[in-house]
XYZ file of C-alpha atoms in Angstrom:
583
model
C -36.534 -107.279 -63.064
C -36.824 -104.717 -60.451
C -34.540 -101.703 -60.385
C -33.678 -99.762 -57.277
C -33.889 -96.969 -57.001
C -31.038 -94.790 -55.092
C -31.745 -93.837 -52.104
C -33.398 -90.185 -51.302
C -31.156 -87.975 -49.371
C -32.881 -86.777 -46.267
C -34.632 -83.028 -46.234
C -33.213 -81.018 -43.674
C -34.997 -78.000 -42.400
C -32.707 -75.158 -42.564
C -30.518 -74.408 -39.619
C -31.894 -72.303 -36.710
C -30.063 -69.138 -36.457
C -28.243 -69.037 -33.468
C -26.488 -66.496 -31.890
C -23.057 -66.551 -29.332
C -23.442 -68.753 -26.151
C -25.410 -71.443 -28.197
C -29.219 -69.726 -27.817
C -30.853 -69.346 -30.875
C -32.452 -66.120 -31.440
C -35.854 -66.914 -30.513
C -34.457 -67.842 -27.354
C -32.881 -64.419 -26.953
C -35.635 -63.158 -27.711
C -38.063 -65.345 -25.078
C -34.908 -64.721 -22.299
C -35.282 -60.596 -23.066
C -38.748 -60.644 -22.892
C -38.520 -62.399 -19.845
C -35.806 -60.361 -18.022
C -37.833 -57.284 -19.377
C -40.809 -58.451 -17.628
C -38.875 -59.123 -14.801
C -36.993 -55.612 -14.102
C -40.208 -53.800 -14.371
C -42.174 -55.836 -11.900
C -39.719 -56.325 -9.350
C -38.296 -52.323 -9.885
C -40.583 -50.629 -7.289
C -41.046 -53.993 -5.150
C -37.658 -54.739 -4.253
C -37.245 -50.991 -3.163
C -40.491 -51.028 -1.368
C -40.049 -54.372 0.869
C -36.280 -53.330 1.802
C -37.003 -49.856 2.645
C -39.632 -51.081 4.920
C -37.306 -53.140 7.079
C -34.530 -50.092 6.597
C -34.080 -47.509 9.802
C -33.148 -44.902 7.222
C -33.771 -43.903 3.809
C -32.067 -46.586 1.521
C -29.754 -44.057 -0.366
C -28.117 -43.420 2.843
C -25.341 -45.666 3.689
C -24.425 -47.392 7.369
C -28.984 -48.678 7.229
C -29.600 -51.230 9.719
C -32.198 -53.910 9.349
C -34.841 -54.284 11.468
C -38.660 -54.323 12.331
C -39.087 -50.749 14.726
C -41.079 -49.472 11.135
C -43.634 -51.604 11.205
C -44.118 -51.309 15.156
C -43.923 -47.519 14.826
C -46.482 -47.582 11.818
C -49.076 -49.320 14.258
C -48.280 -47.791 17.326
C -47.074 -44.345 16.715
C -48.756 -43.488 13.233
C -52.875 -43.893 13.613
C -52.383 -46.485 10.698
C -55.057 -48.530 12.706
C -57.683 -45.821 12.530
C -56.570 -45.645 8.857
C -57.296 -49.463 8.125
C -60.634 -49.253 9.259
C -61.444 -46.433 7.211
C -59.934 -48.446 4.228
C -61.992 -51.236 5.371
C -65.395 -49.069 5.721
C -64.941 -47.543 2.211
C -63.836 -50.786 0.241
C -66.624 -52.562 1.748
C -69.504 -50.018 1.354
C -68.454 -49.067 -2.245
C -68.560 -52.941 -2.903
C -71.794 -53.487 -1.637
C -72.784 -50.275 -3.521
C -71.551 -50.826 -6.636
C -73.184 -54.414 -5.950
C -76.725 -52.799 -5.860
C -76.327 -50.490 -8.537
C -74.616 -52.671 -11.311
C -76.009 -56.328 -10.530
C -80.107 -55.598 -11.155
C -78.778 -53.626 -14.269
C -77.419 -56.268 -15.864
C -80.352 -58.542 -15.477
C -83.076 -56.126 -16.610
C -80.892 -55.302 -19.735
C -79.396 -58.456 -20.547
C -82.564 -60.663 -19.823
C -85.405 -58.671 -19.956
C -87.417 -56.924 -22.515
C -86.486 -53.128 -21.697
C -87.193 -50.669 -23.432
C -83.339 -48.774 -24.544
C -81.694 -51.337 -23.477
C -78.924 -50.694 -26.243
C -78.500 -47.429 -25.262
C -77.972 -47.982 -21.530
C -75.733 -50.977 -22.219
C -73.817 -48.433 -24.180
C -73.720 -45.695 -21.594
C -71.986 -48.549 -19.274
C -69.098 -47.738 -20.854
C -68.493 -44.305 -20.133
C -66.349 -44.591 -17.051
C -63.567 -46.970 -18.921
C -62.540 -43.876 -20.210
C -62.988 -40.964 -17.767
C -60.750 -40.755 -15.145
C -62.062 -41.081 -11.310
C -59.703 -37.800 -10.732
C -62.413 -36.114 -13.269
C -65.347 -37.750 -11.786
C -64.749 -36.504 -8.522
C -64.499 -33.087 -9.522
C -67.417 -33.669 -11.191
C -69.483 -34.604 -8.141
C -68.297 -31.947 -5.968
C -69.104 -29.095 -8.434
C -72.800 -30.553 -8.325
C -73.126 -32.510 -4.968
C -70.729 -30.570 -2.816
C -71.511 -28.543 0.083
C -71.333 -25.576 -2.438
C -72.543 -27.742 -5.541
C -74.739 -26.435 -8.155
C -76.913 -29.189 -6.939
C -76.665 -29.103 -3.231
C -77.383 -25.202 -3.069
C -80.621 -25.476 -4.950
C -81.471 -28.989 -2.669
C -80.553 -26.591 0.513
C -82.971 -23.959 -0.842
C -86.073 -25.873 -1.102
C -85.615 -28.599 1.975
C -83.727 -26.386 4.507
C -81.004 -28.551 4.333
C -78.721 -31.278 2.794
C -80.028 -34.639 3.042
C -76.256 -36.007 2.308
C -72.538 -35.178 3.006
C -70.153 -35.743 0.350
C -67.122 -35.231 2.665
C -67.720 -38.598 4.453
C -66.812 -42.095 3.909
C -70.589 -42.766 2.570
C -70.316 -40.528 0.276
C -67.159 -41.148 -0.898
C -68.121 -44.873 -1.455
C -71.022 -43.797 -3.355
C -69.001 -41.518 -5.676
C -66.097 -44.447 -6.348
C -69.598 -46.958 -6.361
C -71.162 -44.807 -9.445
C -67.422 -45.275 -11.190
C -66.824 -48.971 -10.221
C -70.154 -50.016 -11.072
C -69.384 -50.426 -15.001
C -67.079 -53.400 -13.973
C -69.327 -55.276 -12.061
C -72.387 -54.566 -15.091
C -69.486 -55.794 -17.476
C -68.932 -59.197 -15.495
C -72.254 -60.253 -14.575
C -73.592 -58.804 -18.357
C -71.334 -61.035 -20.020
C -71.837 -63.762 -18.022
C -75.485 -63.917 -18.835
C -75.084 -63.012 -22.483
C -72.629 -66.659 -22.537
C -74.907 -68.749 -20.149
C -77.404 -71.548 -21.248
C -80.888 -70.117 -21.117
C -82.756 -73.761 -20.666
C -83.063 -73.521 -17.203
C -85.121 -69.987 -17.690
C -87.337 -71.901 -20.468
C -87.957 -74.942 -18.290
C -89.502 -72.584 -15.658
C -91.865 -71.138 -18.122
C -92.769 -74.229 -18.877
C -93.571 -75.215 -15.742
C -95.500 -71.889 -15.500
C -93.091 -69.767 -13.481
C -93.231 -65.907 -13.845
C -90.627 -63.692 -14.598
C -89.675 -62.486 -11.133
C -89.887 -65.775 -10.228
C -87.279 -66.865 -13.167
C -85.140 -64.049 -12.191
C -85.086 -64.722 -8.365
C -84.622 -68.642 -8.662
C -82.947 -68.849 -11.846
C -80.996 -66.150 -12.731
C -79.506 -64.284 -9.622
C -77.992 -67.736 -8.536
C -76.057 -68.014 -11.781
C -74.267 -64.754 -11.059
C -72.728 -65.812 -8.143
C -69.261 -66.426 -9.694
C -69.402 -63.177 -11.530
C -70.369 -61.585 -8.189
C -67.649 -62.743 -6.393
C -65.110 -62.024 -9.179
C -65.998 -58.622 -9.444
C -66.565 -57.717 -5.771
C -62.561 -58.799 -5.121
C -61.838 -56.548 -8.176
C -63.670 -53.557 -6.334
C -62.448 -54.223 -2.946
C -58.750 -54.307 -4.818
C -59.468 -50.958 -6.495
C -61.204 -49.382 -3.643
C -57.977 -49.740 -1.703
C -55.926 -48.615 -3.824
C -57.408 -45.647 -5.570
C -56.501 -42.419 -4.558
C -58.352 -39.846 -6.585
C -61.893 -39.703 -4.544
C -60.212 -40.470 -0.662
C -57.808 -37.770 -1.921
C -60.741 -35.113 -2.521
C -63.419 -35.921 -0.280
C -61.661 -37.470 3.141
C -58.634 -35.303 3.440
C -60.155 -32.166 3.539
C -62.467 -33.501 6.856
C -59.454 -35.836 8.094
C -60.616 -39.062 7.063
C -57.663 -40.779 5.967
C -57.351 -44.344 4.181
C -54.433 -46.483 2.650
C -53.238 -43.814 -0.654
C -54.041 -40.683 0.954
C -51.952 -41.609 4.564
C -49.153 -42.242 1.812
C -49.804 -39.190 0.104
C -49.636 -37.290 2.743
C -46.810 -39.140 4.879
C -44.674 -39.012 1.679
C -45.425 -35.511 -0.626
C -46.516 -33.331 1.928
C -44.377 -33.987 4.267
C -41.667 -31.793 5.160
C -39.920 -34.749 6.706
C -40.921 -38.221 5.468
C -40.409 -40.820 7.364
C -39.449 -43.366 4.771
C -39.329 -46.480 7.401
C -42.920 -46.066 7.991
C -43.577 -45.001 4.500
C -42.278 -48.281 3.359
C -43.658 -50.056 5.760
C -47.211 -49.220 5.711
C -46.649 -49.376 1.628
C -45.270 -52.997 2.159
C -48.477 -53.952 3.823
C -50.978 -52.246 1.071
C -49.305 -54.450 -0.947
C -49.380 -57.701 0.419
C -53.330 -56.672 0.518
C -53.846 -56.235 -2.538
C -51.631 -59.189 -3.999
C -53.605 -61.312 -1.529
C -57.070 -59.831 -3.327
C -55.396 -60.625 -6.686
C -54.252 -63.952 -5.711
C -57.965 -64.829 -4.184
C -59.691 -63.653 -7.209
C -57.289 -66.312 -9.502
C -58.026 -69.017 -7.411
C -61.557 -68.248 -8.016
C -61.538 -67.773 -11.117
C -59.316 -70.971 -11.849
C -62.269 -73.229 -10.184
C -64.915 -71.140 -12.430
C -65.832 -74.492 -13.990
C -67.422 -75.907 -10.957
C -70.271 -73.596 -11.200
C -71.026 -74.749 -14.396
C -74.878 -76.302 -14.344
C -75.444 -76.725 -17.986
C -73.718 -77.992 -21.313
C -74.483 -79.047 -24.341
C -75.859 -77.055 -27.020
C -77.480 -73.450 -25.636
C -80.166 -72.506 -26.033
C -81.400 -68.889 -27.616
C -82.238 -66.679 -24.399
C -86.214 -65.406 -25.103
C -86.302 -61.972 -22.915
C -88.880 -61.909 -19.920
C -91.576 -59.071 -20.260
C -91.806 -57.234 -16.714
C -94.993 -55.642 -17.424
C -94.942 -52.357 -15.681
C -91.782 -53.277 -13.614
C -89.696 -52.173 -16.908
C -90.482 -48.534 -16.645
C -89.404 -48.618 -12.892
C -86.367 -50.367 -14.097
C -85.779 -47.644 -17.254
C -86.510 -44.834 -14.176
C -83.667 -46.173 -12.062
C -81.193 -47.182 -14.666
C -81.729 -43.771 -15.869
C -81.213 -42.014 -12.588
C -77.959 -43.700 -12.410
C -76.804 -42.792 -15.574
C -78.157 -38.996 -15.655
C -77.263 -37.734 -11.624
C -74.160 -39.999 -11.838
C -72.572 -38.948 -14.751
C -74.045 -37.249 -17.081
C -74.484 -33.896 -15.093
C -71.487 -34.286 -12.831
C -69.526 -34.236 -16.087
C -72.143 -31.549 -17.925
C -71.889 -29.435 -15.078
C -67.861 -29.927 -14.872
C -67.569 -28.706 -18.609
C -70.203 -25.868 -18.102
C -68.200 -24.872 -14.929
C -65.256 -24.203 -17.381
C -66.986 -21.786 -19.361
C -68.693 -19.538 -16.804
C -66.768 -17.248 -13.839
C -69.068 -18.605 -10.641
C -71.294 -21.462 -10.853
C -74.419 -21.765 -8.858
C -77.987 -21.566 -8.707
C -78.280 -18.082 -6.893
C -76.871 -16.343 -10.162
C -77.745 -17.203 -13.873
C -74.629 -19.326 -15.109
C -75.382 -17.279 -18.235
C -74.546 -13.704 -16.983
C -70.997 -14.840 -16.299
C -69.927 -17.095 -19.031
C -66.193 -16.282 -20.180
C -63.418 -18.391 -21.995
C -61.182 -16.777 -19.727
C -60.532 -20.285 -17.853
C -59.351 -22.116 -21.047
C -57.306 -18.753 -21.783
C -55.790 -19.126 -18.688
C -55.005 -22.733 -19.476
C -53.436 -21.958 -22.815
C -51.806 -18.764 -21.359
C -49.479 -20.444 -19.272
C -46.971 -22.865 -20.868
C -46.533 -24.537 -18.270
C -50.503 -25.686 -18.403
C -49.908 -26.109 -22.263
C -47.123 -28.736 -21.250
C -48.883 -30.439 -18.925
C -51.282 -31.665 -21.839
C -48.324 -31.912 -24.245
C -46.746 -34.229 -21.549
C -50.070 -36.192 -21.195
C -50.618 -37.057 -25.005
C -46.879 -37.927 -25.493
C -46.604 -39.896 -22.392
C -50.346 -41.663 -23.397
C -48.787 -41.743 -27.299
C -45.584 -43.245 -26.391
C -46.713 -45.652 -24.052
C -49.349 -47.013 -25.618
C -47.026 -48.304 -28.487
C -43.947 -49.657 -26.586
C -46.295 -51.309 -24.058
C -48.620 -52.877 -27.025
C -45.612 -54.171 -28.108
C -44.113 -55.560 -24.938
C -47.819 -57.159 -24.339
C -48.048 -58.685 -27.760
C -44.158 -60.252 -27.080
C -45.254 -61.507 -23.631
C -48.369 -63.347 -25.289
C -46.434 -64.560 -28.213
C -43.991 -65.991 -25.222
C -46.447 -67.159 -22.709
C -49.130 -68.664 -24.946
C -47.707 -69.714 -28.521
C -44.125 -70.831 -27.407
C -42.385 -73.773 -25.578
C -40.273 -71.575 -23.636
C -39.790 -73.147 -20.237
C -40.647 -69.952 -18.483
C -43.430 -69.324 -20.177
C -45.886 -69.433 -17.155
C -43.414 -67.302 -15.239
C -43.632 -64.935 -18.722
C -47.528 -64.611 -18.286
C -47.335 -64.484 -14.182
C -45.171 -60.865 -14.651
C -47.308 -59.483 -17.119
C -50.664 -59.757 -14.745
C -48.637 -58.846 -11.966
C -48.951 -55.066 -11.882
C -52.879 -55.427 -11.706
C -52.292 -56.176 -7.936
C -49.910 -52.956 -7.196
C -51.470 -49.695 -6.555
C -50.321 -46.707 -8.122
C -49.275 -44.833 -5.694
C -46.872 -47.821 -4.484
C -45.720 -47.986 -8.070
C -44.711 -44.421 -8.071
C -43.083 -44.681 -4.613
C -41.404 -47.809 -5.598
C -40.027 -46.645 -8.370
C -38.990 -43.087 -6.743
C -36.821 -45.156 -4.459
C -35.576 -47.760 -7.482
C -34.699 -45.054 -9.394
C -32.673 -42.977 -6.099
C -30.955 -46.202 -5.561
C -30.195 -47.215 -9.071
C -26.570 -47.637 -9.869
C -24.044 -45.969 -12.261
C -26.213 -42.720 -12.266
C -28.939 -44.208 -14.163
C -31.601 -42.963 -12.113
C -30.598 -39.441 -11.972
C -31.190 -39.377 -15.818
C -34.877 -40.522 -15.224
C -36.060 -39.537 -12.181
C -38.522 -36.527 -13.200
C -38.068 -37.318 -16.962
C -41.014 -38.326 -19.183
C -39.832 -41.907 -19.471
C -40.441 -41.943 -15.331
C -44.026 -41.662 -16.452
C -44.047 -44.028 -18.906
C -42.358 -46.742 -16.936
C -44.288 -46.243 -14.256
C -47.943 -45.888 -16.134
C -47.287 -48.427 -18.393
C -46.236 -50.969 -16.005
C -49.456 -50.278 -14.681
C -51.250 -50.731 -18.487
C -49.367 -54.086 -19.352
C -51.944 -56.201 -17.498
C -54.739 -54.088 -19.868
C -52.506 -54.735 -22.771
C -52.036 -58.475 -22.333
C -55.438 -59.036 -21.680
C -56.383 -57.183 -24.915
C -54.366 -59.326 -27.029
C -54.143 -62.660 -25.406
C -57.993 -63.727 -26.111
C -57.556 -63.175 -30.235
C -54.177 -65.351 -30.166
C -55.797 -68.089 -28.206
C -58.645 -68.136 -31.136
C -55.737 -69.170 -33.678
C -55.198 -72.522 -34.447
C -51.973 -73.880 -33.771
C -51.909 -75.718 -37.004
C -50.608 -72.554 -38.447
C -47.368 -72.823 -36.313
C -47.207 -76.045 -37.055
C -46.907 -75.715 -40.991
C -44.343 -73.036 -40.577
C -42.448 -75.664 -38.334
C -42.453 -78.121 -40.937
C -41.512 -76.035 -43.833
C -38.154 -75.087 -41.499
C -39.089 -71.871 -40.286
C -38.082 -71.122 -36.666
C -41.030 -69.202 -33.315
C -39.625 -65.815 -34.879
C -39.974 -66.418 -38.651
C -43.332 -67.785 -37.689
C -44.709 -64.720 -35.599
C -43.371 -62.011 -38.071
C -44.407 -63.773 -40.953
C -47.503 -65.575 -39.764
C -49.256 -64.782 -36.823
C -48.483 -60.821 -36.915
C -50.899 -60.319 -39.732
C -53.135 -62.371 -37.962
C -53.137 -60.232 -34.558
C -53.065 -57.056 -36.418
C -56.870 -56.287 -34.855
C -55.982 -56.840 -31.363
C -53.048 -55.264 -31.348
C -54.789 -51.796 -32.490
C -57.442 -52.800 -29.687
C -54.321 -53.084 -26.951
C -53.177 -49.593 -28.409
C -56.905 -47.697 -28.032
C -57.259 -48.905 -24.510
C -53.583 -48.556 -23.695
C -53.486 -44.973 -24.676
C -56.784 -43.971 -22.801
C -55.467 -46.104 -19.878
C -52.158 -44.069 -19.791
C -54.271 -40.495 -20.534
C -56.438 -40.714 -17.432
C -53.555 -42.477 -15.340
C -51.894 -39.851 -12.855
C -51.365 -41.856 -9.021
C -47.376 -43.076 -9.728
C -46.611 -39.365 -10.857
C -47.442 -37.490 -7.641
C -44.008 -39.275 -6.233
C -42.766 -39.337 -10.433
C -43.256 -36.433 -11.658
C -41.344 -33.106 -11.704
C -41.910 -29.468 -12.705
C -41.000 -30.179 -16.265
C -42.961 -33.256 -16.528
C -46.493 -32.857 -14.900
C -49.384 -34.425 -16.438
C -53.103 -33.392 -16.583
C -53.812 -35.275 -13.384
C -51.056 -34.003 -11.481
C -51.685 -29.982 -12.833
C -55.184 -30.641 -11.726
C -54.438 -31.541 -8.652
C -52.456 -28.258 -7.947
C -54.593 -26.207 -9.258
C -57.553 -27.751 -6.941
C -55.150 -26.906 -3.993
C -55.309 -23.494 -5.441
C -58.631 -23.095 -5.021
C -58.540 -22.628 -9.210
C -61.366 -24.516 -10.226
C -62.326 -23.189 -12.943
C -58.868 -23.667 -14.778
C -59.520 -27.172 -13.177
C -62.871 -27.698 -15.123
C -61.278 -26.409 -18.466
C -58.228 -28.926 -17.834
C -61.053 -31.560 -17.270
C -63.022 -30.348 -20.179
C -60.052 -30.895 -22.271
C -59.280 -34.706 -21.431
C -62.316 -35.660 -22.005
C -62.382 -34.193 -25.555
C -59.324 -35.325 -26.268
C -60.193 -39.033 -25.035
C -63.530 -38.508 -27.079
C -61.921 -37.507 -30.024
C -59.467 -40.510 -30.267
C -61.817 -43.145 -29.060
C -64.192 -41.941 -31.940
C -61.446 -41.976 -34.269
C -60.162 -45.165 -33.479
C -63.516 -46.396 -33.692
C -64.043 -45.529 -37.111
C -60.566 -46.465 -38.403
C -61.456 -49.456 -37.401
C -64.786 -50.274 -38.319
C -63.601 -49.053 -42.345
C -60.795 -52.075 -41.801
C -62.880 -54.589 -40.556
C -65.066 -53.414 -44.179
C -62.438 -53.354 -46.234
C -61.033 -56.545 -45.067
């Protein structure tokens, strides 16, 4: 005789915590996130799009719409001699940069060279020296009064190149950009399969032969990746245009808007938005190409399967040409722009007609330490770079947790915000924002315009895409069965990420905060329209002082960042490399 049994009362997982308005709280949380996203983006667009069509500033009331800016920009303002110099310098420094960084990568990632560690390492230098610095760099060596240039002079007669022209301004942003294009192409042939190159040695090719027939074509995605990403931040940067071309007139996209806007005694803000307006739909176009690209990356794909180990080629004697000119790159491009930049902030004049030696001083970095409004300019710098870092980690990590481990309905619109900012230039973000905040209701702008937290809005809208990209890989790489288990056992998305996958992300996020905070140090375009006497920067103090013909309190300033940024980077390094021991 069989006895039943009674029956089991269904398990319930426990009930979802759910705030007012029937959301739960990880949907308050997702919506926040979103709206967050949202407001920042859209904060110095909006602005910048209806100020262009405005026939007065928009914090003036009685504006009429209309489209006279945009025929004034083009007819009355030289913007057409302006967008061919744009054009001139983005394309040059691309093709540039091109040269320099694509036969680099081969010879070090595929070849037998000898160093090659060391020069892969040195790649990374410009990541975290700003262009601002580099610039000074270059014309305290290369200039027409350079260290460099007046010893060159002395022995030839004359100077075999002009820094104050759009050549050599797209060599000087080519010698900065170059890392990017190394890092693209490097990776891609660290990642590809290296049969093809051993079938050609088996069928008795050489190596230049391997490298011309085999290798070169495989870069062509990585090529065209990174030459959009140079064009984009050719046009927009504003550092090198700003101290080479102005000085001789030569005027492209951020310096007509730096000098249309600051240095105006009258702006025209119609114009101003208007030519803005258009830098932007440039850019967002450049962005938007280099997606589409990337989206069909798998079409270029010629081999699968299992790789194959990569077995370097031996040049022969071609290595020690290619150690010559990787080393030329590396020593005239940045190692003594930079050594002569510091150097420069320990001596009184510096050039080759008088020993540096007879007038070092420490008077410069007195000088800088004197005044406190030079000492706040670095206090500003590390607590806007300090602060930053941490609340836009955080707002990256929420926007990945959102757009990649959730099944929030807006999630693509989640991770479409957060890459946004990588297609608006700096400058337009501090304009933008200048004019958000003017127009801002209730007062609210008043109490940031100028402020500290008008820096860090506007820099770290420009880090989030740097943040998100930081973090988003490492989630990606965790398995989703660990959601799922938390599901199961009743736990809701937030219970899951703060118990779960936090611990698990812990690594990245300390990577998103290292390159957050040196992105945010060496940031300075949005404050020349943000900033205010109380809350200038390194970049912007810099800047001023250059104008003052200062330069050695402009060296010492210089000096300083790049200690600091040393200092933390090496720091960070090690903290990290004792977890990853420990762990």
């Amino acid at each position: 005789m069989t006895t039943l049994s009674p029956p089991r009362r269904p398990v319930h997982p426990p009930p979802r915590y759910r705030r007012p308005l029937g959301l739960s709280r990880e949907s308050w949380l997702q919506y926040t996130v979103l709206l967050l996203l949202a407001v920042l983006v859209l904060a110095p667009v909006v602005p910048t799009l209806y100020q262009s069509f405005l026939d007065r500033p928009l914090y003036e009331a009685g504006g009429v719409l209309g489209v006279d800016n945009y025929v004034r920009l083009f007819t009355e303002a030289g913007f057409g001699r302006v967008v061919l110099n744009t054009a001139l310098f983005a394309g040059l420094t691309t093709v540039l940069s091109l040269l320099i960084a694509v036969p680099m990568a081969v010879v070090v990632v595929r070849t037998k060279l000898p160093g090659g560690r060391l020069f892969a390492a040195a790649m990374q230098w410009p990541f975290f020296i700003s262009s601002l610095i580099l610039g000074f760099g270059w014309i305290t060596m290369y200039g027409p009064a350079g260290f460099v240039s007046v010893e060159v002079r002395r022995l030839l007669g004359f100077l075999p190149w002009n820094l104050y022209s759009i050549p050599g301004m797209a060599l000087t942003e080519a010698v900065a950009l170059a890392p990017i294009v190394y890092t693209f192409c490097a990776n891609a042939l660290r990642q590809s399969d290296a049969s093809l190159e051993a079938a050609a040695q088996v069928c008795g090719a050489g190596p230049l032969r391997i490298l011309r027939s085999v290798v070169l074509p495989l870069l062509r995605p990585p090529v065209v990746y990174a030459s959009i990403l140079v064009i984009s931040m050719s046009v927009e940067t504003l550092s090198v245009p700003l101290l080479f071309g102005q000085p001789v007139g030569i005027d492209v996209f951020s310096t007509f808007l730096y000098r249309n806007g600051l240095q105006s005694i009258n702006p025209d803000y119609g114009v101003l938005g208007a030519a803005s307006a258009i830098i932007l739909l440039v850019t967002v176009s450049l962005v938007a190409l280099q997606a589409k690209l990337l989206k069909n990356a798998q079409r270029f794909v010629s081999v699968r399967g299992k790789a194959t180990r990569p077995r370097p080629l031996d040049l022969g004697w071609l290595k020690w040409i290619s150690v010559a000119a990787i080393a030329v790159y590396v020593v005239m491009g940045a190692l003594i722009p930079i050594g002569g930049l510091v150097f420069r902030s320990f001596t009184q004049v510096f050039t080759p007609l008088q020993s540096p030696f007879k007038t070092l001083t420490g008077d410069n970095y007195e000088r800088i330490f004197t005044y406190p409004v030079y000492v706040q300019s670095i206090v500003n710098s590390l607590l806007v770079a300090a602060i930053g870092a941490v609340l836009v980690s955080v707002l990256s990590l929420l926007a990945v947790m959102v757009a990649r481990r959730s099944d929030f309905r807006f999630h693509r619109a989640v991770e479409y915000l957060a890459l946004a900012p990588q297609a608006m230039p700096g400058i337009i973000v501090g304009i933008g924002l200048f004019w958000a905040l003017a127009f801002a209701p209730f007062g609210l702008g008043s109490l940031i315009q100028g402020t500290l937290w008008a820096l860090i809005i506007g820099f770290g809208l420009r880090a989030l895409p740097s943040g998100f990209g930081s973090i988003a890989p490492s989630v990606m790489q965790i398995g989703r069965e660990l959601d799922n288990a938390a599901r199961v056992s009743g736990a809701d998305w937030v219970r899951t990420f703060t118990r779960i996958l936090a611990a698990l992300v812990r690594p990245a996020f300390a990577g998103a905060l290292i390159l957050t905070f040196v992105t945010l140090l060496k940031e300075y375009s949005p404050a020349v329209f943000l900033a205010s006497a109380d809350s200038n920067i390194i970049g912007t103090t810099m800047l001023e002082l250059w104008v003052q013909g200062n330069t050695g309190s402009v060296a010492a300033l210089a000096s300083l960042q790049i200690a600091i940024t040393a200092t933390f980077v090496g720091l960070a390094g090690l903290l990290l490399k004792g977890r990853d021991k420990n762990a």
